[in-house]
XYZ file of C-alpha atoms in Angstrom:
197
model
C -23.187 9.189 -11.846
C -21.230 11.368 -9.453
C -17.069 10.326 -8.557
C -15.540 7.719 -7.061
C -12.299 7.719 -4.385
C -10.071 4.913 -6.362
C -6.339 4.245 -5.163
C -3.482 2.064 -6.533
C -1.776 -0.168 -4.677
C 0.703 -3.456 -4.521
C -0.571 -5.567 -1.641
C 2.023 -6.904 1.130
C 1.045 -10.926 0.611
C 0.697 -13.188 3.663
C 1.892 -13.799 6.026
C 3.221 -10.139 6.340
C -0.288 -8.235 4.942
C -2.138 -9.449 8.205
C 0.282 -9.159 10.602
C 1.644 -5.802 9.823
C -2.651 -4.665 9.820
C -3.026 -6.823 13.333
C 0.194 -4.240 14.501
C -1.414 -1.466 13.056
C -4.408 -2.141 15.252
C -2.381 -2.689 18.468
C -0.398 0.556 18.149
C -4.332 2.294 18.074
C -4.541 3.155 14.761
C -8.696 3.109 13.993
C -7.970 3.034 10.509
C -6.132 -0.103 10.285
C -8.896 -2.709 9.733
C -10.288 -0.688 6.342
C -6.833 -0.200 5.064
C -5.381 -3.523 3.529
C -1.349 -3.338 4.142
C -0.017 -2.037 0.779
C 2.809 0.084 -0.852
C 0.821 3.178 -2.489
C 1.336 3.318 -6.180
C -1.874 6.332 -6.579
C -2.954 7.602 -3.231
C -6.718 8.327 -2.658
C -7.946 10.025 -5.942
C -11.747 11.057 -6.782
C -12.304 10.512 -10.084
C -15.727 11.195 -12.181
C -17.447 7.596 -12.192
C -18.026 7.366 -15.693
C -13.971 7.303 -16.159
C -13.786 3.888 -14.435
C -13.633 2.017 -17.771
C -10.871 4.111 -18.797
C -8.988 3.699 -15.314
C -9.193 0.051 -15.649
C -8.025 0.117 -19.626
C -4.835 2.072 -18.448
C -4.376 0.137 -15.613
C -4.000 -2.667 -17.832
C -1.792 -1.437 -20.557
C 0.744 -0.154 -17.042
C 0.292 -3.628 -15.873
C 1.150 -5.475 -19.342
C 4.454 -3.562 -19.626
C 5.785 -4.575 -16.026
C 7.769 -7.403 -14.896
C 7.951 -9.100 -11.762
C 10.493 -7.900 -9.500
C 11.568 -8.859 -5.796
C 10.253 -6.228 -2.987
C 11.853 -6.225 0.236
C 10.757 -4.201 3.651
C 13.371 -3.981 6.148
C 13.369 -1.325 9.397
C 11.080 1.515 10.244
C 10.989 5.149 9.256
C 9.033 8.115 9.666
C 7.979 11.279 7.642
C 7.469 13.410 10.947
C 7.244 15.757 11.566
C 6.055 16.690 8.173
C 3.314 14.283 8.329
C 2.304 12.051 11.223
C 3.397 8.798 9.528
C 5.141 5.341 10.745
C 6.330 3.287 7.943
C 8.194 0.077 7.483
C 10.730 1.069 5.057
C 10.830 -0.582 1.300
C 14.717 -1.555 0.801
C 14.259 -3.218 -2.507
C 11.714 -2.587 -5.167
C 11.528 1.210 -4.717
C 12.613 2.051 -7.929
C 10.242 -0.040 -9.693
C 7.680 1.141 -7.597
C 8.341 4.729 -8.711
C 8.605 3.494 -12.357
C 5.073 1.882 -11.871
C 3.180 5.045 -10.351
C 4.704 7.468 -12.548
C 3.242 5.038 -15.269
C -0.081 4.944 -13.291
C -0.468 9.027 -13.101
C 1.017 9.452 -16.720
C -0.088 12.398 -18.514
C -1.585 10.330 -21.183
C -3.768 8.536 -18.701
C -7.090 9.588 -17.163
C -5.340 9.434 -12.870
C -3.459 12.349 -13.929
C -2.639 14.061 -10.255
C 0.072 15.850 -8.487
C 1.405 14.382 -5.514
C 1.228 16.091 -2.078
C 4.685 15.250 -1.337
C 7.542 13.742 -3.941
C 7.112 9.624 -4.064
C 8.571 7.568 -1.315
C 7.363 3.811 -1.366
C 6.598 2.758 2.068
C 4.262 0.822 3.971
C 2.343 3.108 6.866
C 1.941 1.282 10.164
C 1.205 4.326 12.391
C -0.982 7.182 10.846
C -2.073 10.454 12.728
C -2.283 8.619 16.391
C -1.062 9.445 19.274
C 3.081 10.211 19.368
C 3.158 7.332 21.864
C 1.663 4.889 19.448
C 4.340 6.253 16.988
C 6.662 5.669 19.058
C 5.596 2.057 19.687
C 5.472 1.166 16.119
C 8.596 3.049 14.925
C 10.534 1.243 17.879
C 8.588 -2.079 18.053
C 9.137 -2.752 14.092
C 12.776 -1.154 13.689
C 14.228 -4.927 13.074
C 11.106 -5.703 10.483
C 12.150 -7.802 7.795
C 9.854 -9.120 4.334
C 10.535 -10.166 1.104
C 8.438 -11.415 -1.919
C 8.123 -10.992 -5.881
C 5.602 -8.749 -6.563
C 3.908 -9.785 -9.455
C 0.991 -7.027 -9.886
C -0.865 -4.319 -8.339
C -4.709 -4.016 -7.522
C -7.676 -1.630 -8.015
C -9.071 -0.312 -5.071
C -12.144 2.060 -4.258
C -13.099 3.862 -0.694
C -16.374 3.055 0.584
C -18.662 5.407 2.322
C -17.746 3.464 5.297
C -13.800 4.709 5.059
C -13.049 0.810 4.119
C -10.817 -0.082 1.057
C -12.120 -2.838 -1.328
C -10.339 -4.281 -4.212
C -11.935 -3.837 -7.304
C -9.417 -5.567 -10.011
C -6.171 -6.722 -9.745
C -3.410 -6.481 -12.996
C -1.041 -9.121 -13.485
C 2.360 -7.671 -14.888
C 2.932 -8.953 -18.646
C -1.045 -9.777 -18.966
C -0.599 -13.071 -16.562
C -3.396 -14.637 -14.744
C -5.423 -12.901 -11.952
C -4.750 -13.992 -8.577
C -1.612 -11.462 -7.627
C -3.269 -10.098 -4.487
C -3.557 -11.189 -1.519
C -7.560 -10.939 0.164
C -7.437 -8.077 2.875
C -8.785 -8.616 6.701
C -7.738 -12.243 6.450
C -7.323 -13.655 9.979
C -3.851 -13.190 11.593
C -1.792 -16.532 12.067
C -1.551 -16.504 15.950
C 2.081 -18.328 16.028
C 3.449 -16.285 13.433
C 1.968 -12.978 15.429
C 3.718 -14.503 18.281
C 6.701 -14.634 17.118
C 6.791 -11.140 15.514
C 6.174 -9.773 18.739
C 8.959 -11.570 20.608
């Protein structure tokens, strides 16, 4: 049956998600169109495809014990020189994200893995591009602000084309689906202009 590459994340809702994705494109990040704007709970992880039902059951259990929480983004940060990443900071909701990602990777579940770096919730806006592009991302989004109520998370699979596609979403407390924004939504041009000014 082979393996699949999975990720678990909190999607950044509209209009913020598409705006940050378009900004990521503008900084010269070629991967931007294939990665919905998100806060990672489980980084790309190769899993035996036969385990997918167990993964879905596990994530449903994690979500059922979660509750909606406020998320707020503000300003930029970077992992340079350790890692070539510029990000928008999570300034509210970080503790809830840390709790969730620990539950997702719990040793009792099918997604056990060690992390390469300590967990630090963030929204990547530039990765592995020129230093000039990363400097632009850091400066141009330094006063960026966004906030919303996080009501759940989603499971994604990376295709052979490098694009991440949503497999299933999980609402906190066993609520109804519809908590995760669609990816690659057209950008609202007036909102995009106000972000750039």
